[in-house]
Each structure stands twice: as structure tokens, then as C-alpha cells.
Amino acid sequence: MKKERNQNIYEKVFILKKKFNTVVYSLLVIFVLAVFAIIPKIHLNGKEVTEIIYTNNYKEAGVKASFLGKDITRNIKIKSNVKNKKIGTYEVVYYLDDFFIPISKKRTVKIIDKEKPELSLKGEKKVFLCPGREYQEDGFSATDGYDGDITKNVKTIKEKDRIIYIVKDSSNNEKRAIREIIYKDKEKPSIQFNGLNEINIALGTSFQDPGYSASDNCDGDITKSVKISGNVDTNKEGTYTLTYKVTDLMGNSTEINRKINIYKNITPNPGVQKPGVVYLTFDDGPKEGTTNIILDILKEENVKATFFVTNKGPDELIKRAAEEGHTVGLHTASHDYANLYSSTEAYFNDLYAVESRVKRVTGFDSKIIRFPGGSSNTVSRRYSKGIMSFLTNEVLRRGYRYYDWNISSGDAGETTDPNMVYQNVISRLSHERPNIVLMHDIKTYTRDALKNIIKYGKENGYTFEAITTDTEMVTQRVNN
Ligand code: ZN
């Protein structure tokens, strides 16, 4: 019995102890829950991990904090190591340091570069190379918004018919470019003439080809491959064409022509020689301000003269000159040596242009001409060899008569003084021959010298006439 009682007490104690433990544990749980419930809470605004492109600045999104339902956001302190514009991974820590245990929350900030670098190729992106030739790099450059110049990081991969250029920036953003290499000779060869491409030679003399050379971008000097077709018969007048043709190894070919004019020296109709007559000639006009005054003086003095006109100036002055009995001659439309002496065709086109102007304005077909620079000019040699030799004959064949001069007034550059113009003219006048006086009606000093020249002439037994197609040609020695 006693043993039974003992056992009952023991069981009771055990049960009591168990109850006690349960109470303690429950209290502990309640305590922990209570503590947890009253710990301040920090909530991040925005993301926990934020990515920012390096060109932008990190903007603090902030947090919200509460403690026992009360807003304590103001108590939160922030610690950040974010460096704007600098790529990296940073941390922003939000914490409370006045609570009895440390409370904090972190945010990760990544400053990143997602942009590909720029990669540009110098030279052509599609390169044509002569077969067997190696490509010489034309260069390239690479820049990155973050890293700056990264040209030295460019890697090239050479393949059979292309080059691949690759560059990566420090964030591993990659950019590629490709240069295509095509092995093909696309360029035509070229032929260069020694001398000019139009040659004028007198009938019965001999023609010697002044030579030529040919070259090709791939084949080099291919002068030996030039083939010439056509022929020149120097014993027969006319224009001959020689064709020079060359073909490179790829089959590209080029041909150019050389014109050979074989001309016969023509003896012009001698015309009438009038010693002691003064033919005043005015070139390069008409021009308002000078030509009109010159016409006034000539009218006043009842003197007839000759105007070698261009396509400049007003029509009305040409019309007036013709109406007042002067001769309107042709000087070419442009007076541009480089153009009109570049070929015989160019010369005649220029001459015909002024001829049609004069015809339109005056109604007359003028056949009296003066070569710009005169027939003895050497400037034309620069543009076409022998052109004056050819033209001085050809104009006669085409029904023109050309007049140079035997007295220069010096108004084309020698002097700008009316007294000198006067002296130059009167000192060279002769009763033994016709006097063809070169003057320019576009010059004020010539205009101003004119009255005295006429006065001197009249006082010294000279007469003044305009050139007609009957007038004997006064020509100089041809030098080209
Ligand atoms: Zn002139």
C-alpha cells in the first residue's frame, strides 16, 4: 500500500512538472512573439537589387520604417558606397542605431554598361584587290562610351575573302565589323599620249607618232600591249583618226583617239593694198562706257573703223557700229584661250557662236576675223600643237579672212596712259604701207587717246577706213 502511495505522489509531481514546463514554454513563445511584434520594421522602396546604366545617377529610393505602428522613417540612417558613373556593385545599408538590438536592411546597387562600343573601319568596306595581292589595312578605330578609345583592343580575324574585326568593352559588350575582300581588277587601264591629242601637220611633210604609254592598276606598265588602228596619209588633205587601244589581263579595255589634221597651205586672195590708210581696229568689246564713247568720237570725226567683237557686252552697241558704217568683225565668243585653242573643233564652235550673234544683231554674215592673241600667238601651243598653222589655213578655206596688225597701241598691257597709247600709234604710222592699228574698245585710256590719234592722222595726210573683205590681209608669222 505504501509503495502504491509513493507511486501516486511521484506521478503527481511529474504531471505538475510537465504542466510547469508547458507554461514556461508558452510564456517563452509569447515573449518571443511579443519581442518580434515590437521590433522596428524596415521596408525598402523599390527593388532590393537595382541596376543603373552608368550614364544615369543612382537616385536614393529610400525606405519606410515603423515601430509599434508608428512611422519612424525619420530615424533611419543610410550608409552607401555607391559611386555614380563608375561601374561596380555597391551596397546601401539602412539601419537604426538607437534600438537595443541592431536593425538593418541592405540594397544592392549595380552600376552597369550595356551599350556596345563603336567600331568603324577606315577605307572601303568592300575592297577590290588585284588577284594575288595582299590587303593593306586601311585602319580602324573603336570607342566606348565608358572606356573611351579602345582601338588597341580590336582583334582581327583574317579569312579568305573577308576580315572580321571584333572589339569588347570592359563590360564585355561586343561589336563586330566586316570588310569584304574581292579579288577582281575592276579598273580600266589608262593610256597617256606624249604631246597633244590633236596634231596639225602640213601636206607633204611626214607624221611621226609622238608616242604614248599605258598602265594598269594590276598589271603595271602595259605600253607594249597598246594596239594602234587607223592610218595617216600625209600626202592627202583631211582629218585622220588613230585609235589606241589597250586591254588588261582581266579584260578591261580602254581606247583613245588622236586626230591628225593634214592641211594644205592656202594662198589667200591678195586683196587691195592701200598705203597710207589707217585701219583703226578695236578688239574684245563691245562695252558700255567705252565703246559708245568711241562710236561718238568716230561719228564726230566721220571716221570708219573695225570692231572685232566677242559675245560679251550689249547687242545695241554692235547694232549701232554696223548702222554707222563700221565693220563688225569676229574675235570669238569666249576669248578663252584654254577653251578655243583646245582643238580645231572648239575654235570653230567659238567662232560660229559670235558669228551667229553678229548675224542676229546686224543681219550681216561677217567673214572678217581676228584670232585672240593674233595668229602669231604661242599660248595656243599649250592646248594644241600646230593649231595656228592649221587654223590660219582652215579659216581661209572656210571663207574667212583674218587680220593681225602692224601697229600695236600697247593698250593690252604695255601702258594704261592715253598719252602713251597716242604716242605708240602715231610714232608707228607709215605712208608706205597700210596701217592696221591694234586697240581695245574696252579700255578707257584708249577711248581717251582716240580723238588725238585721229587729229594727228588727219593733219599728217592719212585717211581712215574700215576693213572690208577686199582689204589686203595683214598677217604675222605663225609660231604654233
Ligand atoms: Zn582680244
PDB file of C-alpha atoms and ligand atoms in Angstrom, residues 283-284 308 310 331 335 337 370-373 438 440, ligand 1:
ATOM      1  CA  ASP A 283      39.057  94.220-130.021  1.00  0.00           C
ATOM      2  CA  ASP A 284      37.271  92.497-127.147  1.00  0.00           C
ATOM      3  CA  PHE A 308      36.337  92.594-133.560  1.00  0.00           C
ATOM      4  CA  THR A 310      33.018  88.834-128.646  1.00  0.00           C
ATOM      5  CA  HIS A 331      37.024  87.750-132.428  1.00  0.00           C
ATOM      6  CA  HIS A 335      38.067  84.768-125.889  1.00  0.00           C
ATOM      7  CA  TYR A 337      42.389  80.583-124.865  1.00  0.00           C
ATOM      8  CA  ARG A 370      40.941  88.258-135.785  1.00  0.00           C
ATOM      9  CA  PHE A 371      42.411  85.408-133.732  1.00  0.00           C
ATOM     10  CA  PRO A 372      42.523  86.083-129.988  1.00  0.00           C
ATOM     11  CA  GLY A 373      46.200  86.769-129.315  1.00  0.00           C
ATOM     12  CA  LEU A 438      45.501  97.175-132.678  1.00  0.00           C
ATOM     13  CA  HIS A 440      40.797  97.664-127.438  1.00  0.00           C
TER      14      HIS A 440
HETATM   15 ZN    ZN B   1      41.482  90.088-127.932  1.00  0.00          ZN
END
